[in-house]
CSV table of C-alpha atoms and ligand atoms in Angstrom, one decimal:
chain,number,residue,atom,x,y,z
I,1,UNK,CA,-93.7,12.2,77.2
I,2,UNK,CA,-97.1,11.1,78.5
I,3,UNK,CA,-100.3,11.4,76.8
I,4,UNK,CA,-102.7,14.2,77.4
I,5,UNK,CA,-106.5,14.1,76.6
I,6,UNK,CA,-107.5,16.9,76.7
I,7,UNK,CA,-111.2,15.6,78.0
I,8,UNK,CA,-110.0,14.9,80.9
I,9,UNK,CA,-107.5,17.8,81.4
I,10,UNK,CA,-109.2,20.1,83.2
I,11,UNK,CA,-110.5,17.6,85.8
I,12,UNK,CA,-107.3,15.6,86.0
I,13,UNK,CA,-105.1,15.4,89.5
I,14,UNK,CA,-101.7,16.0,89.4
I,15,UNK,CA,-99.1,13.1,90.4
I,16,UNK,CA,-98.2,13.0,94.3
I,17,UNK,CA,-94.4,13.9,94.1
I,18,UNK,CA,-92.0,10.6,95.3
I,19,UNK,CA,-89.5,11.3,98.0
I,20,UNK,CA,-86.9,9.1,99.0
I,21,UNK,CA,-87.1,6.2,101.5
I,22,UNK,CA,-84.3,7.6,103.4
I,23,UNK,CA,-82.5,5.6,105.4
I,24,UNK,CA,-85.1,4.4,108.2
I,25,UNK,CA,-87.1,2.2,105.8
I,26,UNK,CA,-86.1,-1.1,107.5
I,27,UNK,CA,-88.3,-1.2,110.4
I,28,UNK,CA,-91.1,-0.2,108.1
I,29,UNK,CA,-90.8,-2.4,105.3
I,30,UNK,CA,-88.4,-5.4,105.8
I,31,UNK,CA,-89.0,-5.6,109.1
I,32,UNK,CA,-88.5,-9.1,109.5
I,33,UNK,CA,-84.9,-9.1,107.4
I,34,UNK,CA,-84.1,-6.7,110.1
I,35,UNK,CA,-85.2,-8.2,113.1
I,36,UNK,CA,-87.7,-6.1,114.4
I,37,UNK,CA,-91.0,-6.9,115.8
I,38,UNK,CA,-93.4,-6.3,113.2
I,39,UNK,CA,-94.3,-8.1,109.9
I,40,UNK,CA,-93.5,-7.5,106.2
I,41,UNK,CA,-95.7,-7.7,103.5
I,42,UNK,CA,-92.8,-9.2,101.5
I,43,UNK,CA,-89.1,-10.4,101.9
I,44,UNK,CA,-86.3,-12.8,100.3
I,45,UNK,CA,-88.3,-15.6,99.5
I,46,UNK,CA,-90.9,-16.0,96.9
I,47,UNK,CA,-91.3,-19.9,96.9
I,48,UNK,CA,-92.5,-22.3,99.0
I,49,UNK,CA,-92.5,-26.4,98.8
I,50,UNK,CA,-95.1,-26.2,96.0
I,51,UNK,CA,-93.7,-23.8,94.1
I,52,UNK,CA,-93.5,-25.2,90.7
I,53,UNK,CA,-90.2,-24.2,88.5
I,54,UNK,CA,-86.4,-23.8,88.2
I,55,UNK,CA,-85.3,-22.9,91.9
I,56,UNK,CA,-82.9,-20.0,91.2
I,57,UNK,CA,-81.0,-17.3,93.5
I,58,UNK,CA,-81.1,-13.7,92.0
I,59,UNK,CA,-78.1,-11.8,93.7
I,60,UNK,CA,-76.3,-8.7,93.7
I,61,UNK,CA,-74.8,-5.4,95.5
I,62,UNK,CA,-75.8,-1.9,94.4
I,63,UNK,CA,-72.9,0.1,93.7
I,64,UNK,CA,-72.4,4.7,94.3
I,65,UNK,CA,-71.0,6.2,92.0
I,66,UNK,CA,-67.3,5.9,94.0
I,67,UNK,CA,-68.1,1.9,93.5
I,68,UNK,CA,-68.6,1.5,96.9
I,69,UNK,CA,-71.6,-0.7,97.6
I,70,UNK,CA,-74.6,0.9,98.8
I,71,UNK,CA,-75.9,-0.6,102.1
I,72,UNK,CA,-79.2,1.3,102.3
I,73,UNK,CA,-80.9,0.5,99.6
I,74,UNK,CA,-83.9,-1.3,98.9
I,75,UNK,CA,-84.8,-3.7,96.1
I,76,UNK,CA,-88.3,-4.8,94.8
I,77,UNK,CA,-88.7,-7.3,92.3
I,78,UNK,CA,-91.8,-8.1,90.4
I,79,UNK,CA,-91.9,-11.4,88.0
I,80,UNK,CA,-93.7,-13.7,86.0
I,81,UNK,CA,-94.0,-17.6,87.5
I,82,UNK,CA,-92.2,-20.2,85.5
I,83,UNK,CA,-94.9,-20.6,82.9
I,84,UNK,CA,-94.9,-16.9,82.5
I,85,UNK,CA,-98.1,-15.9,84.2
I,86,UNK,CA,-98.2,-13.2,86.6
I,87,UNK,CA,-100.4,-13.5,89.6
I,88,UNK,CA,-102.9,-10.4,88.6
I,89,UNK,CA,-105.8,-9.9,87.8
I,90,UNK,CA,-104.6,-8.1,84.4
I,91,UNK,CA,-103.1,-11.8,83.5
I,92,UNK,CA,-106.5,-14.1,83.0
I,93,UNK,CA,-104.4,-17.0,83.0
I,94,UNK,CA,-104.8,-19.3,85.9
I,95,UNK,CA,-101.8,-18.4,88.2
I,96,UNK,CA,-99.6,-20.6,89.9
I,97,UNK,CA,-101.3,-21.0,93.2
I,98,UNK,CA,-97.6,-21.1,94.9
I,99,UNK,CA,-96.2,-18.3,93.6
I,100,UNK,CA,-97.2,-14.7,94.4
I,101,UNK,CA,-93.5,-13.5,92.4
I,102,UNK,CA,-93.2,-10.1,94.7
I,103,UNK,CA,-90.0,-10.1,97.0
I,104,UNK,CA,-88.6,-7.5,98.7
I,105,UNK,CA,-85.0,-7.1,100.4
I,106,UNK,CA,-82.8,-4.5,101.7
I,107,UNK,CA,-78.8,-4.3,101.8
I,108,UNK,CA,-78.1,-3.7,105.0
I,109,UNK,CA,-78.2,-7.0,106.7
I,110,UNK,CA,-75.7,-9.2,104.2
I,111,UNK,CA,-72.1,-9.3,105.2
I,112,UNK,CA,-71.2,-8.0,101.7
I,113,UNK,CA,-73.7,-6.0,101.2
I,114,UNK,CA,-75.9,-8.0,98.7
I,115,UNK,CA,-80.2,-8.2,98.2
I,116,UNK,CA,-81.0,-11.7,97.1
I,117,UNK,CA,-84.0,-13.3,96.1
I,118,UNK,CA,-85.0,-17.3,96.2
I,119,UNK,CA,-87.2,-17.4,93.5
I,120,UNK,CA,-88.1,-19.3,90.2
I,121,UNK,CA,-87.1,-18.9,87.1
I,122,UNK,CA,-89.8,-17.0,85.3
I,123,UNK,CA,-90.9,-18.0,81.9
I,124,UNK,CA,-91.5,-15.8,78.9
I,125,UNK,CA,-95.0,-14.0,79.6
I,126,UNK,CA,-95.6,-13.2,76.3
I,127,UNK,CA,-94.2,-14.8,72.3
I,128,UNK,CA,-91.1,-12.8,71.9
I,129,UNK,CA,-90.3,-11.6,74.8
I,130,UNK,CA,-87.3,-12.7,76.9
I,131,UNK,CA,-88.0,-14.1,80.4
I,132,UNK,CA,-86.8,-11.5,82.8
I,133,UNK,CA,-88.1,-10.0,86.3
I,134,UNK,CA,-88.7,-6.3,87.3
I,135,UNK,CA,-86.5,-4.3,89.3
I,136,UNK,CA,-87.2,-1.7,91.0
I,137,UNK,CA,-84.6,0.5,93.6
I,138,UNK,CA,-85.0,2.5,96.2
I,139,UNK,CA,-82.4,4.2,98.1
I,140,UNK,CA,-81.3,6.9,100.8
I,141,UNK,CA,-80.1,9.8,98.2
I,142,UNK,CA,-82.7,8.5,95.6
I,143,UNK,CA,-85.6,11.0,95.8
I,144,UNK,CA,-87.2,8.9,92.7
I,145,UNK,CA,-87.4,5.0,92.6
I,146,UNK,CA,-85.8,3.5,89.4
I,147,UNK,CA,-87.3,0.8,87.3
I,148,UNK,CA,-84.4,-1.6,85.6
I,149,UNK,CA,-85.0,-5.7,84.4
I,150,UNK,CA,-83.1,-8.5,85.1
I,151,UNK,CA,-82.3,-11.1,81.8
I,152,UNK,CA,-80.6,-13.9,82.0
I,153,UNK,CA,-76.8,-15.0,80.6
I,154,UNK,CA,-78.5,-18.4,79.4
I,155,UNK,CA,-81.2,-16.9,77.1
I,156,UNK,CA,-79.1,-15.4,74.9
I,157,UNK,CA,-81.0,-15.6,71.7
I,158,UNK,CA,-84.7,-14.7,73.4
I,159,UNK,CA,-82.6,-11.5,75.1
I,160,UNK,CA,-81.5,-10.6,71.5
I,161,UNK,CA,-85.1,-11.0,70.4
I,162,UNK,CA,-87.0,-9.1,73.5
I,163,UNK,CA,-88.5,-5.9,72.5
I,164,UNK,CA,-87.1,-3.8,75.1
I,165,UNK,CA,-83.5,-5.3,75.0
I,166,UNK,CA,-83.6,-4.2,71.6
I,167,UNK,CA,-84.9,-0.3,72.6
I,168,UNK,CA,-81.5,-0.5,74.8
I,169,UNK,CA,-78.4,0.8,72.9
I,170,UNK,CA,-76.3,-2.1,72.3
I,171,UNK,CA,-73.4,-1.5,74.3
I,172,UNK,CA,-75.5,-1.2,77.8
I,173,UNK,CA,-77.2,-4.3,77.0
I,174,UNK,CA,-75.0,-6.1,79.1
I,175,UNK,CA,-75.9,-4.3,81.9
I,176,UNK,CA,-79.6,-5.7,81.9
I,177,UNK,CA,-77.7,-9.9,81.9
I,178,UNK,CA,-77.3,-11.8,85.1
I,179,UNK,CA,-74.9,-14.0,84.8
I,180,UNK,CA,-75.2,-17.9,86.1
I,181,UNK,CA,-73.2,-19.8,88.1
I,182,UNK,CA,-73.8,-23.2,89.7
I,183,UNK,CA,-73.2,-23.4,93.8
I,184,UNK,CA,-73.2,-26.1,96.1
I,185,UNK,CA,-76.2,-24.5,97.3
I,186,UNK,CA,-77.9,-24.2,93.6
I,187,UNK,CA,-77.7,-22.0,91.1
I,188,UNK,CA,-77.2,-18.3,91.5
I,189,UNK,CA,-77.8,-14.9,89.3
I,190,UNK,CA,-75.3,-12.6,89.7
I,191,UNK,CA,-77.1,-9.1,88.9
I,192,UNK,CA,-75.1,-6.2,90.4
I,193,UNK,CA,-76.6,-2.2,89.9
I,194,UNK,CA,-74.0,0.8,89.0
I,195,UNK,CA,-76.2,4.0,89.6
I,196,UNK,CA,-73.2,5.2,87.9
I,197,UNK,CA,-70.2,5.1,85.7
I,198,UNK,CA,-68.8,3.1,82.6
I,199,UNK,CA,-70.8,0.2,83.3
I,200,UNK,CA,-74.0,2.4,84.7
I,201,UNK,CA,-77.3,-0.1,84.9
I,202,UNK,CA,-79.7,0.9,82.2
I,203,UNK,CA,-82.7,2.4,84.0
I,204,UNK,CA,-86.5,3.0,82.0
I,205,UNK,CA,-89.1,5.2,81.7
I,206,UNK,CA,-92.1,3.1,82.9
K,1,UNK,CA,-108.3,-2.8,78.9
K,2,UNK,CA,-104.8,-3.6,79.2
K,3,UNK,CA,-104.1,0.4,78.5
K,4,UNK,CA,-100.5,1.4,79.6
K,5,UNK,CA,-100.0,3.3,82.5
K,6,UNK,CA,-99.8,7.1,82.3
K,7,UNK,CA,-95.7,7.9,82.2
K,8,UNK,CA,-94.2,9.9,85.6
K,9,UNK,CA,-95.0,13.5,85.1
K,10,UNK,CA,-91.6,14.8,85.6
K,11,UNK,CA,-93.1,17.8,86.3
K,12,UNK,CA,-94.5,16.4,89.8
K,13,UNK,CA,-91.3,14.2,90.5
K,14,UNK,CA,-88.0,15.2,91.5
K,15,UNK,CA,-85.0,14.6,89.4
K,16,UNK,CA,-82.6,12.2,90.6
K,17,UNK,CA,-79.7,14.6,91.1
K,18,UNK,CA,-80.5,17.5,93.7
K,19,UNK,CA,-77.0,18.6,94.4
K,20,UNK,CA,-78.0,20.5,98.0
K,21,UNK,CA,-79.3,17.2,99.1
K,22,UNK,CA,-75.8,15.5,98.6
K,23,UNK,CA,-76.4,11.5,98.5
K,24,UNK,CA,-78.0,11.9,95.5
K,25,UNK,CA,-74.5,13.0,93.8
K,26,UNK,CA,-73.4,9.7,94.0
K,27,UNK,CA,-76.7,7.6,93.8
K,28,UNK,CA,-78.8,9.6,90.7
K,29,UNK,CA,-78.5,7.9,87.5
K,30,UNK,CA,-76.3,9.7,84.7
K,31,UNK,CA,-77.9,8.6,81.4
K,32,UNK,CA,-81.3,9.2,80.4
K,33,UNK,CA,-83.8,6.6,81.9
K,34,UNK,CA,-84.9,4.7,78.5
K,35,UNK,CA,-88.4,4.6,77.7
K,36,UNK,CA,-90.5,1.6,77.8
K,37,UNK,CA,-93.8,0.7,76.1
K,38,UNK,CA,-95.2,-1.1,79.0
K,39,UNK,CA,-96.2,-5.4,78.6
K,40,UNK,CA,-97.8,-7.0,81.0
K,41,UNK,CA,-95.0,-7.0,83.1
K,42,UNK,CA,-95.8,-3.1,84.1
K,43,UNK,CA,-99.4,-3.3,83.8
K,44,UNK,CA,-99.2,-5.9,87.1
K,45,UNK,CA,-98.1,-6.1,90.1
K,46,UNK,CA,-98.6,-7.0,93.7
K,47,UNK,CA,-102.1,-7.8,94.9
K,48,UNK,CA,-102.0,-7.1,98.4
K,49,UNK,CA,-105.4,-7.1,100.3
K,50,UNK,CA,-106.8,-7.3,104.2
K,51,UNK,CA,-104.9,-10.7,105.0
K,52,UNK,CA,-101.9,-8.9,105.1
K,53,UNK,CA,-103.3,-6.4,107.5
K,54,UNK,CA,-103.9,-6.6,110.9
K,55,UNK,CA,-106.0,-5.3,113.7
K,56,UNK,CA,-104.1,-2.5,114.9
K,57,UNK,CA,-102.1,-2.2,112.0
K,58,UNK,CA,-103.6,0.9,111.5
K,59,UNK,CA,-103.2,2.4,115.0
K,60,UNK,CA,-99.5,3.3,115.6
K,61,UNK,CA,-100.9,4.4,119.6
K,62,UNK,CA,-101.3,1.2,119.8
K,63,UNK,CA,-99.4,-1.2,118.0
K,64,UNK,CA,-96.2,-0.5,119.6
K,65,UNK,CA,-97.5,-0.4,122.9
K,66,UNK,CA,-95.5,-2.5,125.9
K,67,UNK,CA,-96.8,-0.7,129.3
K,68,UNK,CA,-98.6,2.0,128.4
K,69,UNK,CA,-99.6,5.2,125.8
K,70,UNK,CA,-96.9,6.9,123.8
K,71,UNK,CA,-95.9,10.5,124.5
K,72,UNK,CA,-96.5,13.1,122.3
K,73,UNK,CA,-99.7,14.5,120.4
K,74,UNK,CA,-101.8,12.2,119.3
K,75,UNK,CA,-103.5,12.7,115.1
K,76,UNK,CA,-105.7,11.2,112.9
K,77,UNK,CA,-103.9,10.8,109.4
K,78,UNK,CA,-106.6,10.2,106.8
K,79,UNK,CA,-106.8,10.5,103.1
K,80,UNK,CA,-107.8,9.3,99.6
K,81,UNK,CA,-105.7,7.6,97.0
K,82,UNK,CA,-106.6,8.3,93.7
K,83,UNK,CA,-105.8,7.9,90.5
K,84,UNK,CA,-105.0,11.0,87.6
K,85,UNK,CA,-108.7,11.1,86.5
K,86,UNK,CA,-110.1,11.0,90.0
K,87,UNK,CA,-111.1,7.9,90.8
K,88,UNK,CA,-110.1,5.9,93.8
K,89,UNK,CA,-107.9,3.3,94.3
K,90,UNK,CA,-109.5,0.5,96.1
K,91,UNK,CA,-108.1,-2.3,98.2
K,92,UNK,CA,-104.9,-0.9,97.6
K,93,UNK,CA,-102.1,-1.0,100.8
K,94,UNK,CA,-100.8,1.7,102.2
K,95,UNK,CA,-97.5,1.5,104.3
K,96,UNK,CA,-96.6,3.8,106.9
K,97,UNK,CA,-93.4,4.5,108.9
K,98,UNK,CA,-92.0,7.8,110.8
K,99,UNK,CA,-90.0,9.1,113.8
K,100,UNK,CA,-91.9,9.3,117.9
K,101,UNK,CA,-92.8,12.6,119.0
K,102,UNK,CA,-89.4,13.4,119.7
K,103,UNK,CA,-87.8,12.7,116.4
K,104,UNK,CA,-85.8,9.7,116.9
K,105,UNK,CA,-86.5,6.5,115.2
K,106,UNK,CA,-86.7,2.9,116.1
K,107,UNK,CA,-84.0,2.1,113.1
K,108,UNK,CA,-80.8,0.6,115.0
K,109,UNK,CA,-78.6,2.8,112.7
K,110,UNK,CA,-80.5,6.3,114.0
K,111,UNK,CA,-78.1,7.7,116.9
K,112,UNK,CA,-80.1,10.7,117.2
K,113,UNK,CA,-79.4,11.7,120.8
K,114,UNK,CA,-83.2,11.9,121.0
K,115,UNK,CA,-85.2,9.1,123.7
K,116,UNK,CA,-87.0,6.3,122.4
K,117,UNK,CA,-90.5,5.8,123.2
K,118,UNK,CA,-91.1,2.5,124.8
K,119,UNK,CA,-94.3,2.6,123.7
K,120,UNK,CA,-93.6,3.6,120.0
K,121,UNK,CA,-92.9,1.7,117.4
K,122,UNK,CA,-93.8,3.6,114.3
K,123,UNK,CA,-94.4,1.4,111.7
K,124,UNK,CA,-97.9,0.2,110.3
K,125,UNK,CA,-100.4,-0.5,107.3
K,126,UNK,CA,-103.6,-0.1,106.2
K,127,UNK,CA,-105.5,-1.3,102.6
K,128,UNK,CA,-107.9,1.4,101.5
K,129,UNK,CA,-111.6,1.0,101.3
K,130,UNK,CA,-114.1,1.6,98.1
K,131,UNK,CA,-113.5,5.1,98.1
K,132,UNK,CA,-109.7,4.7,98.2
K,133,UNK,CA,-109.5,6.0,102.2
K,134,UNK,CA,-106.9,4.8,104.0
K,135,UNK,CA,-107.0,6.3,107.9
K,136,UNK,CA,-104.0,6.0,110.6
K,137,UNK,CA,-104.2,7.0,114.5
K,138,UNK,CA,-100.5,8.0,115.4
K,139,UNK,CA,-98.3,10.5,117.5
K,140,UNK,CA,-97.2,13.7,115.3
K,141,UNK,CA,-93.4,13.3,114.3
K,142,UNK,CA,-90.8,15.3,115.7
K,143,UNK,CA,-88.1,17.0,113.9
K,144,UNK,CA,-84.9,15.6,113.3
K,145,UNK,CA,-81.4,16.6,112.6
K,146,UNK,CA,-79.4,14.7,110.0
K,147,UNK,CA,-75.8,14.8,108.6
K,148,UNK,CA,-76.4,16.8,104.9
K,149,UNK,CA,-75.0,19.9,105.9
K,150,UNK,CA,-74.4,22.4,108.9
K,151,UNK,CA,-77.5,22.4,111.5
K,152,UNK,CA,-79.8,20.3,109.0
K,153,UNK,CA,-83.1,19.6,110.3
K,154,UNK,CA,-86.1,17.4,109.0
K,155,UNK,CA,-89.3,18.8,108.9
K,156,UNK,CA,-91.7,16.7,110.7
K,157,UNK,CA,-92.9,14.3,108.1
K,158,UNK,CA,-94.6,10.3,108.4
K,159,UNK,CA,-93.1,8.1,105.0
K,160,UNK,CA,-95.4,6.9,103.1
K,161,UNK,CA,-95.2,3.7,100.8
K,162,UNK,CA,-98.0,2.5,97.9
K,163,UNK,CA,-98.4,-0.1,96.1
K,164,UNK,CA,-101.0,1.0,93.8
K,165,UNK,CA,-102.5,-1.9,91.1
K,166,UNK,CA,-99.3,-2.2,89.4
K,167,UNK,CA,-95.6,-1.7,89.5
K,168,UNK,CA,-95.7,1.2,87.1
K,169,UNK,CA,-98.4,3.2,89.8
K,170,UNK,CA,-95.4,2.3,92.8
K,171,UNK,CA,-95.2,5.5,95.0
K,172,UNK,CA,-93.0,6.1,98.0
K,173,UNK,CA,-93.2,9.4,99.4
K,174,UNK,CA,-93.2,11.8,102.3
K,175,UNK,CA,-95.9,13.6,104.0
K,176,UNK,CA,-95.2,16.9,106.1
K,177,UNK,CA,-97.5,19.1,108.1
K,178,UNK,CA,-98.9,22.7,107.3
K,179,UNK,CA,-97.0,25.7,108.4
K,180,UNK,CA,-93.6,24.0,109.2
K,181,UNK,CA,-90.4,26.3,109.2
K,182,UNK,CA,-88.2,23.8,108.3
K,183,UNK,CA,-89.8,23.0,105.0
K,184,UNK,CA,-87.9,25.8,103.1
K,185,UNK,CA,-84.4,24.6,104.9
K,186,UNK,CA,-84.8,20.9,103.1
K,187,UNK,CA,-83.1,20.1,100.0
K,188,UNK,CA,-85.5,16.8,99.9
K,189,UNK,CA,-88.9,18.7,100.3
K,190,UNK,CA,-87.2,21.5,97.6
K,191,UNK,CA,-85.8,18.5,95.4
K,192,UNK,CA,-89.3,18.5,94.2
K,193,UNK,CA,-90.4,20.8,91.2
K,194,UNK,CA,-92.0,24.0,93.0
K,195,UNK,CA,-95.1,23.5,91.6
K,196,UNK,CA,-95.7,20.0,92.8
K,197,UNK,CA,-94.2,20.9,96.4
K,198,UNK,CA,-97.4,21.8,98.0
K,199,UNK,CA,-99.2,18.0,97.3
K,200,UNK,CA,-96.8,17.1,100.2
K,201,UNK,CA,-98.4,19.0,102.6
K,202,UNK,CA,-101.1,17.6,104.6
K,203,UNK,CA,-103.8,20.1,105.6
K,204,UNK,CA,-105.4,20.5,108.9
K,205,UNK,CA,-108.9,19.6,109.4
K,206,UNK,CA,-111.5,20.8,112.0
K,207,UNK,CA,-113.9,18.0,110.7
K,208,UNK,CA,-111.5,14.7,110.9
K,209,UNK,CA,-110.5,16.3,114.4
K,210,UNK,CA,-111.6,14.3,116.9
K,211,UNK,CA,-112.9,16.3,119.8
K,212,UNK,CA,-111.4,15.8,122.9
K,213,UNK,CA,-109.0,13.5,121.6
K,214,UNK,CA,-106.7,14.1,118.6
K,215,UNK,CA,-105.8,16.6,115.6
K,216,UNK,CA,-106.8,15.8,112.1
K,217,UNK,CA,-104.7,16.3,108.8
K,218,UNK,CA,-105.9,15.1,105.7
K,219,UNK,CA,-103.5,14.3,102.6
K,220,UNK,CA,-104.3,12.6,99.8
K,221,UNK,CA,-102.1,10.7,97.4
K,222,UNK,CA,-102.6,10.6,93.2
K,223,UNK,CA,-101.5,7.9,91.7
K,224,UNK,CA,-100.7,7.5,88.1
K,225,UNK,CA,-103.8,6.7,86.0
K,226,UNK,CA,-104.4,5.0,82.4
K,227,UNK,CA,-105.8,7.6,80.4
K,228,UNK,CA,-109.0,6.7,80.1
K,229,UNK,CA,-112.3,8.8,80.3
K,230,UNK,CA,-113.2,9.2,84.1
K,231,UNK,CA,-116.3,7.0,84.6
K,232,UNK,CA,-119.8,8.9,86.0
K,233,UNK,CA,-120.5,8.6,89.3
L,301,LIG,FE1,-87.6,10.3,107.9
């Protein structure tokens, strides 16, 4: 439940309501992904040559509730750079002057399917707290966004430590874990959504 | 400093399963979402300023333009963003997209049996200023029909997308005009809590209408705020 003051009650201003992106969002957004002629703020790639860090692939589909993959959907990610800093003014460390760590990808342009993201590997932004990277899906059919993390198979015993792994009930945890693989291409997270069923991504309250 | 963002007010948000508006039976999350005490990981987020921005980013007349003006009535969209307690949300980007004046999209995927405008594109951007305006030139929308049930029409509306100062203040939304008889047919505009519907709606204005030239509708966009006291002006 959010706070109230009650100071500020009787001036306060009431949330604009969200309404879904519907299914048009491409030229819009990711208008580059999509090949049409206008820019993006944001897309697939969050490095460039100077981008200090682990080189990593963060991949997966979004799956309906019938497990069919969902090929309207769009996926925002949000990280820390690989020393953990985030490029904000909130963060008064000195950020990584390569890294920005916002990407932005839709599904409908992958054979399969899939968003990806060539990023780093983000370090832990704070002591005892796993390294992870913000989520965030939209969709066609999704009148509200919905906020989700992606951890990683190799941190094992930081995951177990991380305060918000530990608010998740222990047998969804899983569903927060990409797991890593090593390609001839380099090395690839594997982080597929379920909006639904037995193995339904967690989803918070931010 | 570093206070946590003010939680959605599920009260102003829709849920994520409105049955009438049937992709969300398959897409809506089951379980309760799981609350998180926000780290600095929610309390940032992109920075996004005027160098992403450019000259007729703003002017949707214009920046689709190959030979010519696009049909259709022209508007003035204009509007503050703001946070809970009031005050506005500077240098913060605003992303626009929306249908030509005779409700068919540039998307590929839109078959709407509607023309395309060669002179429409429909997509733009602007960053607001120190009072948290943000101001578009466009064409008014035109109605569409789409697939969720027998004869269903979208109200004219123009999609809004903000970025806000962190992830936790992210907003995509919908804007729709004043007096439109389609409203009360569409399970996305009624997917919101009754209450909250009417912050949707822009409203007309005599005073952003440009004479000779082109309607204005004002709508401005609240944010979530951090519970602090509002500061004096
Ligand atoms: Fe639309």
């Amino acid at each position: 439940m959010p706070e109230t003051t009650t100071a500020t009650a009787s001036e306060a201003l009431k949330q604009t309501p969200s309404q879904t992106v519907g299914p048009y969002f491409a030229y819009g957004l990711t208008a580059g992904q999509y090949g049409y002629p206008h820019t993006a703020i944001a897309d697939s790639t969050l490095t460039d040559n100077e981008t200090e860090g682990e080189r990593i692939r963060v991949e997966g589909i979004v799956y309906d509730g019938n497990g069919d993959p969902i090929n309207d959907a769009m996926i925002e990610i949000w990280q820390a750079d690989a020393e953990g800093r985030f490029n904000h003014p909130e963060d008064t460390r000195r950020p990584n002057a390569h890294f920005e760590g916002f990407g932005r990808c839709g599904t409908g342009t992958d054979p399969e399917n899939r968003f990806w993201f060539d990023t780093v590997k983000p370090g832990a932004a704070d002591v005892g707290e796993a390294p992870h990277i913000n989520m965030i899906v939209f969709a066609r059919g999704m009148l509200v966004h919905a906020y989700t993390r992606v951890y990683f198979a190799d941190e094992a015993e930081a995951n177990a430590a991380d305060p918000v792994m530990q608010s998740v009930p222990q047998e969804r945890r899983h569903t927060l874990v990409a797991e890593r693989r090593e390609t001839p291409t380099g090395t690839v997270y594997r982080f597929d959504i379920h909006m639904q069923g037995d193995d339904e991504t967690v989803f918070f309250d931010v | 400093m570093n206070k946590p963002y003010n939680s959605r007010d599920w009260m102003s948000h829709p849920a994520y399963l409105h049955a009438p508006y049937k992709s969300t039976v398959l897409r809506s999350p089951t379980k309760p979402l799981i609350p998180l005490k926000q780290t600095l990981s929610e309390r940032t987020g992109p920075v996004y300023g005027h160098e992403k921005v450019g000259v007729l980013d703003a002017d949707l007349t214009k920046n689709g333009a190959k030979n010519g003006e696009p049909l259709g009535e022209r508007i003035l969209v204009t509007g503050r963003v703001l946070d809970e307690d009031g005050r506005p949300v500077r240098n913060t980007l605003v992303e626009v997209w929306q249908a030509n004046a005779a409700g068919r999209y540039i998307h590929k995927v839109d078959q709407h049996n509607a023309p395309l405008d060669p002179n429409f594109f429909g997509g733009g951007r602007c960053v607001t200023d120190d009072e948290g305006r943000y101001t578009f030139r466009t064409i008014k929308p035109g109605a569409y029909p789409w697939g969720n049930h027998y004869n269903a029409w979208r109200p004219n509306h123009i999609h809004f997308s903000l970025l806000g100062p962190s992830i936790a203040t992210r907003l995509v939304t919908q804007m729709y005009f004043p007096g439109d008889p389609l409203l009360d047919l569409d399970p996305i505009y009624l997917g919101t809590p009754e209450e909250a519907r009417e912050r949707l709606i822009s409203k007309f204005s005599i005073d952003v209408t440009e004479p000779d030239f082109s309607l204005g509708y004002i709508f401005d966009i609240v944010l979530r705020g951090r519970n602090e006291t509002p500061m004096e002006d």
